[in-house]
Short mmCIF file of C-alpha atoms and ligand atoms in Angstrom, two decimals:
data_model
loop_
_atom_site.label_atom_id
_atom_site.label_comp_id
_atom_site.label_asym_id
_atom_site.label_seq_id
_atom_site.Cartn_x
_atom_site.Cartn_y
_atom_site.Cartn_z
CA MET A 1 196.95 102.57 61.86
CA ASP A 2 195.67 102.07 66.16
CA THR A 3 192.22 102.72 66.13
CA VAL A 4 189.71 103.27 63.67
CA ARG A 5 187.36 105.93 64.89
CA VAL A 6 183.73 104.83 63.93
CA ALA A 7 181.17 107.31 63.45
CA VAL A 8 177.50 105.94 64.60
CA VAL A 9 174.74 108.53 63.15
CA GLY A 10 171.45 108.04 65.23
CA ALA A 11 170.92 107.62 68.74
CA GLY A 12 167.30 105.26 69.23
CA VAL A 13 167.32 101.99 70.22
CA ILE A 14 169.08 100.43 66.44
CA GLY A 15 172.00 103.64 66.99
CA LEU A 16 172.63 102.95 70.45
CA SER A 17 172.77 98.99 70.70
CA THR A 18 175.36 98.84 67.10
CA ALA A 19 177.53 101.31 69.18
CA LEU A 20 177.78 99.31 72.47
CA CYS A 21 177.97 96.13 69.92
CA ILE A 22 180.68 97.55 68.24
CA SER A 23 182.57 98.53 71.26
CA LYS A 24 182.77 94.94 73.30
CA LEU A 25 183.09 93.40 69.45
CA VAL A 26 185.52 95.72 67.87
CA PRO A 27 188.66 96.26 70.27
CA GLN A 28 190.31 98.47 67.68
CA SER A 29 187.29 100.49 67.12
CA SER A 30 186.79 104.29 68.78
CA ILE A 31 183.28 105.15 68.78
CA THR A 32 181.38 108.53 68.77
CA VAL A 33 177.67 108.15 68.41
CA ILE A 34 176.16 111.76 66.36
CA SER A 35 172.62 112.17 66.61
CA ASP A 36 169.96 115.10 66.29
CA LYS A 37 167.34 113.54 68.97
CA PHE A 38 168.42 111.20 71.70
CA THR A 39 165.50 109.16 74.06
CA PRO A 40 163.18 110.37 75.22
CA ASN A 41 162.69 112.40 71.84
CA THR A 42 162.82 109.40 69.70
CA THR A 43 160.96 107.11 67.81
CA SER A 44 161.66 103.94 70.15
CA ASP A 45 160.67 105.99 73.03
CA VAL A 46 157.22 105.81 71.81
CA ALA A 47 157.59 102.08 71.16
CA ALA A 48 155.71 99.51 73.74
CA GLY A 49 158.88 97.69 72.95
CA MET A 50 157.18 94.70 73.36
CA LEU A 51 159.26 91.54 71.69
CA ILE A 52 156.35 89.93 69.24
CA PRO A 53 158.37 90.32 65.56
CA HIS A 54 156.70 92.48 62.45
CA THR A 55 157.89 89.66 59.21
CA TYR A 56 159.64 91.50 56.73
CA ALA A 57 158.70 90.61 53.26
CA ASP A 58 161.96 90.63 51.75
CA ALA A 59 164.36 88.43 54.70
CA SER A 60 164.52 85.09 55.38
CA ILE A 61 162.01 83.90 58.39
CA HIS A 62 165.38 81.49 58.81
CA LYS A 63 167.07 84.71 59.77
CA GLN A 64 164.62 86.59 60.75
CA LYS A 65 164.14 83.88 63.81
CA GLN A 66 167.95 84.34 64.12
CA TRP A 67 167.52 88.34 64.73
CA PHE A 68 164.44 87.31 67.62
CA ARG A 69 166.31 84.55 69.02
CA GLU A 70 169.50 86.09 69.69
CA THR A 71 167.09 89.51 71.07
CA PHE A 72 165.12 87.45 73.03
CA GLU A 73 168.29 86.01 74.80
CA HIS A 74 170.31 89.31 75.01
CA LEU A 75 167.28 90.38 77.04
CA LEU A 76 166.44 87.52 78.94
CA GLU A 77 169.78 87.14 79.75
CA ILE A 78 169.51 90.98 81.05
CA ALA A 79 166.04 90.49 82.86
CA ASN A 80 166.88 87.76 84.63
CA SER A 81 170.04 90.37 86.87
CA SER A 82 169.77 92.90 88.67
CA GLU A 83 170.04 95.37 86.23
CA ALA A 84 165.95 94.43 84.65
CA GLY A 85 165.22 97.56 86.46
CA ASP A 86 167.53 100.12 85.54
CA ALA A 87 168.07 98.73 81.96
CA GLY A 88 163.56 98.21 81.83
CA VAL A 89 163.89 94.75 80.78
CA HIS A 90 160.74 92.46 82.21
CA LEU A 91 159.11 89.08 81.27
CA VAL A 92 154.84 89.82 80.59
CA SER A 93 152.41 87.07 79.96
CA GLY A 94 149.42 87.28 77.40
CA TRP A 95 146.90 86.72 75.06
CA GLN A 96 147.46 87.02 71.00
CA ILE A 97 143.70 86.59 70.08
CA PHE A 98 141.83 86.47 66.57
CA GLN A 99 138.36 86.76 65.39
CA ASN A 100 139.01 83.76 62.85
CA LEU A 101 141.58 81.85 62.38
CA PRO A 102 144.94 83.22 61.47
CA THR A 103 146.51 81.23 58.83
CA GLU A 104 149.67 80.35 61.00
CA GLU A 105 148.74 78.61 63.44
CA VAL A 106 152.41 78.82 64.92
CA PRO A 107 153.96 81.82 64.23
CA PHE A 108 157.89 81.05 62.88
CA TRP A 109 158.73 82.70 66.83
CA ALA A 110 156.75 80.55 68.76
CA ASP A 111 159.76 78.53 70.00
CA VAL A 112 161.45 81.10 71.13
CA VAL A 113 158.83 83.54 73.23
CA LEU A 114 158.13 80.99 76.56
CA GLY A 115 155.30 78.44 77.07
CA PHE A 116 153.18 79.15 73.90
CA ARG A 117 150.28 77.80 73.38
CA LYS A 118 146.99 77.61 72.31
CA MET A 119 144.37 79.54 74.51
CA THR A 120 141.80 77.34 76.13
CA GLY A 121 137.74 77.74 76.16
CA ALA A 122 137.61 79.01 79.56
CA GLU A 123 140.16 81.91 78.82
CA LEU A 124 138.57 82.62 75.28
CA LYS A 125 135.29 83.48 77.14
CA LYS A 126 136.76 86.61 78.44
CA PHE A 127 136.52 87.53 74.10
CA PRO A 128 133.32 86.13 72.43
CA ARG A 129 133.76 87.96 69.34
CA HIS A 130 137.47 85.95 69.02
CA ALA A 131 137.19 82.25 67.75
CA PHE A 132 141.15 81.43 68.40
CA GLY A 133 143.47 82.66 70.76
CA GLN A 134 147.82 82.08 71.73
CA ALA A 135 148.96 82.26 75.34
CA PHE A 136 152.32 82.77 76.14
CA THR A 137 155.54 84.77 78.02
CA THR A 138 157.68 87.54 76.14
CA LEU A 139 159.79 90.26 76.92
CA LYS A 140 159.17 93.95 77.16
CA CYS A 141 162.02 96.44 76.71
CA GLU A 142 161.31 99.96 77.42
CA CYS A 143 163.38 102.40 75.59
CA PRO A 144 162.93 105.89 77.92
CA ALA A 145 165.27 102.88 80.38
CA TYR A 146 166.83 100.66 77.89
CA LEU A 147 168.11 104.05 76.15
CA PRO A 148 169.93 105.47 78.76
CA TRP A 149 171.36 102.18 80.08
CA LEU A 150 172.49 101.75 77.15
CA GLU A 151 173.66 105.20 76.45
CA LYS A 152 175.19 104.50 79.75
CA ARG A 153 177.30 101.53 78.62
CA VAL A 154 178.73 103.45 75.57
CA LYS A 155 180.21 105.63 77.83
CA GLU A 156 181.83 103.76 80.25
CA ARG A 157 183.52 101.73 77.41
CA GLY A 158 184.69 104.72 76.19
CA GLY A 159 181.65 106.17 73.62
CA LEU A 160 181.90 109.69 72.67
CA ILE A 161 178.14 111.38 72.29
CA LEU A 162 177.24 114.32 69.92
CA THR A 163 174.55 116.27 69.67
CA ARG A 164 174.78 117.09 65.65
CA ARG A 165 172.42 117.16 62.41
CA ILE A 166 174.60 115.29 59.73
CA ARG A 167 172.96 116.83 56.31
CA ASP A 168 175.47 115.42 54.53
CA LEU A 169 177.89 111.82 55.10
CA TRP A 170 181.14 113.15 53.59
CA GLU A 171 180.92 115.74 56.79
CA LEU A 172 182.70 112.81 58.75
CA HIS A 173 184.48 111.56 56.25
CA GLN A 174 187.52 114.27 57.91
CA SER A 175 187.45 112.51 61.33
CA PHE A 176 186.38 109.47 61.70
CA ASP A 177 187.21 105.79 59.09
CA ILE A 178 184.04 103.95 59.11
CA VAL A 179 180.58 104.99 59.14
CA VAL A 180 177.32 103.48 60.34
CA ASN A 181 174.32 104.96 59.25
CA CYS A 182 171.52 104.12 61.87
CA SER A 183 169.22 107.06 61.21
CA GLY A 184 165.74 105.73 60.89
CA LEU A 185 163.35 107.64 58.89
CA GLY A 186 165.61 110.41 59.02
CA SER A 187 168.00 107.96 55.78
CA ARG A 188 164.66 109.48 53.53
CA GLU A 189 164.90 112.64 54.50
CA LEU A 190 168.83 112.95 53.43
CA ALA A 191 167.78 112.09 50.23
CA GLY A 192 169.08 108.31 48.57
CA ASP A 193 166.25 106.02 49.88
CA THR A 194 162.81 106.26 48.65
CA GLN A 195 161.89 102.56 49.65
CA ILE A 196 161.43 104.04 53.36
CA LEU A 197 158.19 105.17 54.76
CA PRO A 198 157.10 106.54 57.72
CA VAL A 199 153.50 103.97 59.36
CA ARG A 200 152.15 106.79 62.13
CA GLY A 201 151.65 104.88 65.21
CA GLN A 202 149.46 106.93 68.08
CA VAL A 203 149.08 105.26 71.46
CA LEU A 204 148.40 105.90 74.91
CA LYS A 205 150.24 105.92 78.04
CA VAL A 206 147.54 105.41 81.28
CA GLN A 207 147.68 104.06 84.49
CA ALA A 208 146.01 101.30 85.38
CA PRO A 209 147.95 99.67 87.74
CA TRP A 210 145.76 96.71 88.03
CA VAL A 211 146.19 94.95 84.63
CA LYS A 212 149.03 93.12 84.93
CA HIS A 213 148.10 90.40 81.29
CA PHE A 214 148.82 91.58 77.88
CA ILE A 215 146.19 91.38 74.92
CA ARG A 216 146.91 91.74 71.50
CA GLU A 217 144.54 91.79 68.84
CA GLY A 218 146.20 89.46 66.00
CA SER A 219 146.33 92.15 63.22
CA GLY A 220 148.12 94.26 65.72
CA MET A 221 145.54 97.08 65.35
CA THR A 222 144.40 96.35 69.11
CA TYR A 223 146.91 95.92 71.51
CA ILE A 224 147.03 95.86 75.68
CA TYR A 225 150.89 96.12 77.24
CA PRO A 226 151.54 96.51 80.92
CA GLY A 227 154.46 98.24 81.58
CA ILE A 228 156.29 99.01 84.18
CA SER A 229 155.19 102.23 85.24
CA SER A 230 152.35 102.73 83.22
CA VAL A 231 150.06 100.48 80.56
CA THR A 232 150.35 101.20 76.47
CA LEU A 233 147.09 101.14 74.58
CA GLY A 234 147.04 101.36 70.90
CA GLY A 235 147.18 101.49 68.69
CA THR A 236 147.32 102.81 64.62
CA ARG A 237 148.72 101.91 61.81
CA GLN A 238 148.68 105.24 58.49
CA LYS A 239 151.07 104.96 55.97
CA GLY A 240 152.72 107.69 54.55
CA ASP A 241 151.83 110.21 57.89
CA TRP A 242 154.04 112.22 58.76
CA ASN A 243 151.88 113.57 61.44
CA LEU A 244 153.54 114.58 65.03
CA SER A 245 150.79 115.86 66.47
CA PRO A 246 148.10 113.25 69.06
CA ASP A 247 144.80 113.67 66.88
CA PRO A 248 142.09 113.08 70.20
CA GLU A 249 139.48 111.30 68.01
CA ILE A 250 141.90 108.70 67.01
CA SER A 251 142.65 108.64 70.83
CA ARG A 252 138.48 108.34 71.92
CA ASP A 253 138.91 105.51 69.70
CA ILE A 254 141.74 103.48 70.48
CA LEU A 255 140.39 104.01 73.88
CA SER A 256 137.34 102.10 72.83
CA ARG A 257 138.82 99.70 71.23
CA CYS A 258 140.61 98.51 73.79
CA CYS A 259 138.62 99.01 76.53
CA ALA A 260 136.14 96.27 74.22
CA LEU A 261 139.07 93.55 75.28
CA GLU A 262 139.56 95.13 78.54
CA SER A 263 136.37 96.89 80.34
CA SER A 264 138.74 97.37 83.61
CA LEU A 265 140.01 100.15 81.42
CA HIS A 266 137.08 101.86 81.90
CA ALA A 267 138.64 103.58 85.08
CA ALA A 268 141.99 104.23 83.45
CA TYR A 269 143.09 107.80 84.42
CA ASP A 270 146.20 109.96 84.14
CA ILE A 271 146.33 109.19 79.92
CA ARG A 272 148.63 110.59 77.74
CA GLU A 273 148.79 110.21 74.27
CA GLN A 274 151.86 109.78 72.02
CA VAL A 275 152.91 109.52 68.37
CA GLY A 276 156.07 107.27 66.48
CA LEU A 277 156.87 107.17 63.30
CA ARG A 278 157.58 104.16 61.85
CA PRO A 279 160.92 103.61 59.99
CA SER A 280 159.53 101.63 57.79
CA ARG A 281 160.83 99.54 54.42
CA PRO A 282 160.30 96.09 52.68
CA GLY A 283 163.20 95.05 54.60
CA VAL A 284 166.15 95.84 57.33
CA ARG A 285 168.59 97.56 54.70
CA LEU A 286 171.67 95.55 56.40
CA GLN A 287 174.42 96.30 53.92
CA LYS A 288 177.81 97.68 53.51
CA GLU A 289 178.62 100.64 50.27
CA LEU A 290 181.75 102.30 50.00
CA LEU A 291 181.01 106.22 48.59
CA VAL A 292 183.42 106.95 46.75
CA GLN A 293 183.93 110.79 45.51
CA ASP A 294 186.37 113.13 44.16
CA GLY A 295 188.74 109.99 45.36
CA ARG A 296 187.77 110.70 48.57
CA LYS A 297 186.26 106.82 50.15
CA LEU A 298 184.46 106.62 53.14
CA PRO A 299 183.33 103.18 53.95
CA VAL A 300 179.62 103.22 55.18
CA VAL A 301 177.51 100.48 56.83
CA HIS A 302 173.71 100.72 56.73
CA HIS A 303 171.55 99.75 59.48
CA TYR A 304 168.04 101.50 59.37
CA GLY A 305 164.55 100.48 58.47
CA HIS A 306 163.08 98.03 61.14
CA GLY A 307 159.80 99.59 60.82
CA SER A 308 157.19 97.90 62.79
CA GLY A 309 159.85 96.27 65.06
CA GLY A 310 163.10 97.27 65.60
CA VAL A 311 162.65 96.67 69.59
CA SER A 312 162.11 92.55 68.77
CA VAL A 313 164.92 92.28 66.58
CA HIS A 314 167.41 95.37 67.44
CA TRP A 315 170.42 93.23 68.88
CA GLY A 316 170.72 90.35 66.34
CA THR A 317 170.81 93.38 64.19
CA ALA A 318 173.34 95.48 65.62
CA LEU A 319 175.80 91.53 65.39
CA GLU A 320 174.75 91.85 62.15
CA ALA A 321 175.91 95.11 61.46
CA THR A 322 178.94 95.06 63.38
CA LYS A 323 180.44 92.02 62.09
CA LEU A 324 179.87 94.31 58.47
CA VAL A 325 181.85 97.26 60.69
CA SER A 326 184.36 94.55 61.38
CA GLU A 327 185.29 93.48 57.93
CA TYR A 328 185.96 97.34 57.07
CA VAL A 329 188.76 97.01 60.24
CA CYS A 330 190.07 93.73 58.73
CA ALA A 331 190.30 95.09 55.99
CA LEU A 332 191.82 99.28 57.14
CA ARG A 333 194.03 97.55 59.27
CA THR A 334 196.08 95.16 56.71
CA PRO A 335 198.13 98.41 54.17
CA ALA A 336 197.72 95.96 51.02
CA SER A 337 193.75 95.67 51.09
CA LYS A 338 193.67 99.11 52.41
CA ALA A 339 194.62 100.72 48.82
CA LYS A 340 191.57 97.95 47.52
CA LEU A 341 189.11 99.51 50.10
C1 LIG B 1 153.92 103.55 68.24
C2 LIG B 1 155.12 103.04 68.37
C3 LIG B 1 154.85 101.51 68.79
C4 LIG B 1 155.78 100.09 68.26
N1 LIG B 1 155.55 99.48 69.68
C5 LIG B 1 157.03 98.75 69.25
C6 LIG B 1 157.68 97.48 69.73
O1 LIG B 1 156.21 96.92 70.28
N2 LIG B 1 157.93 96.72 69.48
C7 LIG B 1 158.95 96.26 68.21
O2 LIG B 1 159.70 95.37 68.42
N3 LIG B 1 158.94 97.78 68.00
C8 LIG B 1 157.95 99.19 68.25
N4 LIG B 1 157.68 99.75 67.39
C9 LIG B 1 158.74 99.89 66.37
C10 LIG B 1 160.66 100.69 66.90
O3 LIG B 1 159.80 102.06 67.72
C11 LIG B 1 161.16 101.06 65.46
O4 LIG B 1 160.93 99.40 64.74
C12 LIG B 1 162.63 101.50 66.20
O5 LIG B 1 161.89 102.07 66.95
C13 LIG B 1 163.71 101.60 64.81
O6 LIG B 1 164.24 102.48 66.23
P1 LIG B 1 165.86 103.35 64.81
O7 LIG B 1 166.80 103.15 66.26
O8 LIG B 1 166.11 102.99 63.85
O9 LIG B 1 164.97 104.50 65.28
P2 LIG B 1 164.66 106.15 65.82
O10 LIG B 1 164.11 105.37 67.77
O11 LIG B 1 164.08 106.62 64.70
O12 LIG B 1 166.12 106.71 65.72
C14 LIG B 1 166.82 107.39 64.62
C15 LIG B 1 167.28 108.03 64.94
O13 LIG B 1 168.60 108.76 64.36
C16 LIG B 1 168.73 109.90 64.19
N5 LIG B 1 169.03 111.44 62.95
C17 LIG B 1 168.23 111.07 62.43
N6 LIG B 1 168.46 111.33 60.69
C18 LIG B 1 169.63 112.69 61.11
C19 LIG B 1 170.47 112.86 61.41
N7 LIG B 1 170.05 113.23 59.60
N8 LIG B 1 171.36 112.99 61.74
C20 LIG B 1 171.51 112.94 62.49
N9 LIG B 1 170.34 112.05 63.86
C21 LIG B 1 170.19 111.71 63.00
C22 LIG B 1 167.40 110.18 64.76
O14 LIG B 1 167.56 111.35 65.65
C23 LIG B 1 167.48 109.62 65.57
O15 LIG B 1 168.14 109.29 67.41
C24 LIG B 1 156.92 100.99 67.18
C25 LIG B 1 156.43 101.60 67.08
C26 LIG B 1 155.74 102.66 67.01
C27 LIG B 1 156.19 103.92 66.39
C1 LIG B 2 163.28 116.27 73.87
O1 LIG B 2 162.85 117.47 73.54
C2 LIG B 2 162.41 118.96 74.47
C3 LIG B 2 161.32 119.08 73.41
O2 LIG B 2 161.81 119.90 72.40
C4 LIG B 2 163.36 119.37 74.20
O3 LIG B 2 163.33 120.35 75.56
C5 LIG B 2 164.52 118.30 75.45
O4 LIG B 2 166.31 119.07 75.81
C6 LIG B 2 165.05 117.23 74.61
N1 LIG B 2 165.65 116.58 75.40
C7 LIG B 2 166.96 115.70 74.89
C8 LIG B 2 167.70 114.77 75.56
O5 LIG B 2 167.48 116.06 73.81
C1 LIG B 3 169.11 83.50 85.73
O1 LIG B 3 169.86 83.33 86.96
C2 LIG B 3 170.48 82.73 87.81
C3 LIG B 3 170.88 82.73 89.08
O2 LIG B 3 172.24 83.49 88.46
C4 LIG B 3 171.45 81.29 87.03
O3 LIG B 3 171.31 80.19 87.65
C5 LIG B 3 171.36 80.56 85.72
O4 LIG B 3 171.07 79.95 84.73
C6 LIG B 3 169.55 82.57 84.50
N1 LIG B 3 168.71 81.78 83.69
C7 LIG B 3 168.84 82.32 82.70
C8 LIG B 3 167.63 82.13 81.75
O5 LIG B 3 169.96 83.10 81.58
C1 LIG B 4 171.46 107.34 55.39
O1 LIG B 4 171.30 106.24 54.06
C2 LIG B 4 170.65 106.59 53.34
C3 LIG B 4 170.41 105.88 51.73
O2 LIG B 4 171.66 105.36 51.50
C4 LIG B 4 171.08 108.08 52.78
O3 LIG B 4 171.04 109.02 51.38
C5 LIG B 4 172.14 108.84 53.88
O4 LIG B 4 173.22 109.72 53.41
C6 LIG B 4 172.57 107.83 54.80
N1 LIG B 4 172.78 109.06 56.19
C7 LIG B 4 173.29 109.35 57.06
C8 LIG B 4 173.32 109.94 58.07
O5 LIG B 4 174.70 107.99 56.84
#
């Protein structure tokens, strides 16, 4: 076999980064990205794209820190290059504030972000209802720019991009040797993984170009994230809610919560509402599965379920998914072990 034909299902931040990572690290492969939705219509496009990790219940902290560090270092390199603007990646500094002392004053990711420290009394004066805070510099990776940038790079390396809805994985059996499942919340609908559930997030994208510093409530419920062309105000975490239409009542509540932290936002203008459904699961599913049906075999790598923090760890988990793909590729290219596959 000359080239191994790999199909990546999904074109959110997980699918496209995995496709690029495989095309770079598995030279014997040819890549096709297949998805029903593309940027700007994916969940990833709604994400603010702040690199602040979510903690997954079922993966070790060591592993999560490694995913975050690999992603941070990868994006820091892009932010430190002339590609930064096209890729939508930039450094941003700010504060995470707490009404009560958090259980962990120093989170596991403190030495990955830059300049992590406790906020001073003078800084906390802005927030009379908060007792504690952390100041740090992190990265923001804006998917409405980052996804087209990834897509372009996948195509430059010879990858194909197809618009199609997959109803059954076996549809891909004829044309592909390996399937990588990066379908996010789609993996539930495709009947199989009932562990994955939507956690609805509604945000506002507003114009407030004077706001340059991020502010985040430690709970992750309220946040102000300044970006390249707008400021993202959030948010909500509504488990099991599939409604993609913005709720005006919630928008008013978000604006008032954010104004309570940053009064200057009373003057924000050009307010647009957005809703995304986070593909939530106790942990990211990163796993090989050899599907067998009527004597046919289809090697699959599952890579989905990044919940609230997919942008923060995407490159690290893409590297791990790529390792699983190359294990299959090795087996396929060794006749003896191919028989075993
Ligand atoms: C309001 C909000 C704010 C967020 N903020 C942040 C943040 O600041 N930082 C952070 O790290 N994370 C954030 N997130 C989380 C982040 O958005 C997700 O973790 C991430 O986008 C998941 O990426 P994904 O590629 O798995 O999913 P998606 O972007 O949903 O992509 C899934 C892809 O699979 C395709 N697909 C699905 N089913 C099928 C099928 N049957 N056939 C063909 N194609 C299919 C879809 O069309 C889509 O292209 C936020 C999320 C929300 C909603
Ligand atoms: C995104 O969705 C809109 C509205 O449904 C549609 O008109 C547009 O073609 C979609 N864009 C892409 C790139 O799929
Ligand atoms: C940033 O870019 C400069 C100039 O190219 C380089 O010398 C430096 O090592 C880079 N730093 C990081 C952290 O990548
Ligand atoms: C993704 O994985 C889920 C869960 O195993 C499965 O039901 C679904 O068919 C897969 N979908 C795709 C498109 O790979």
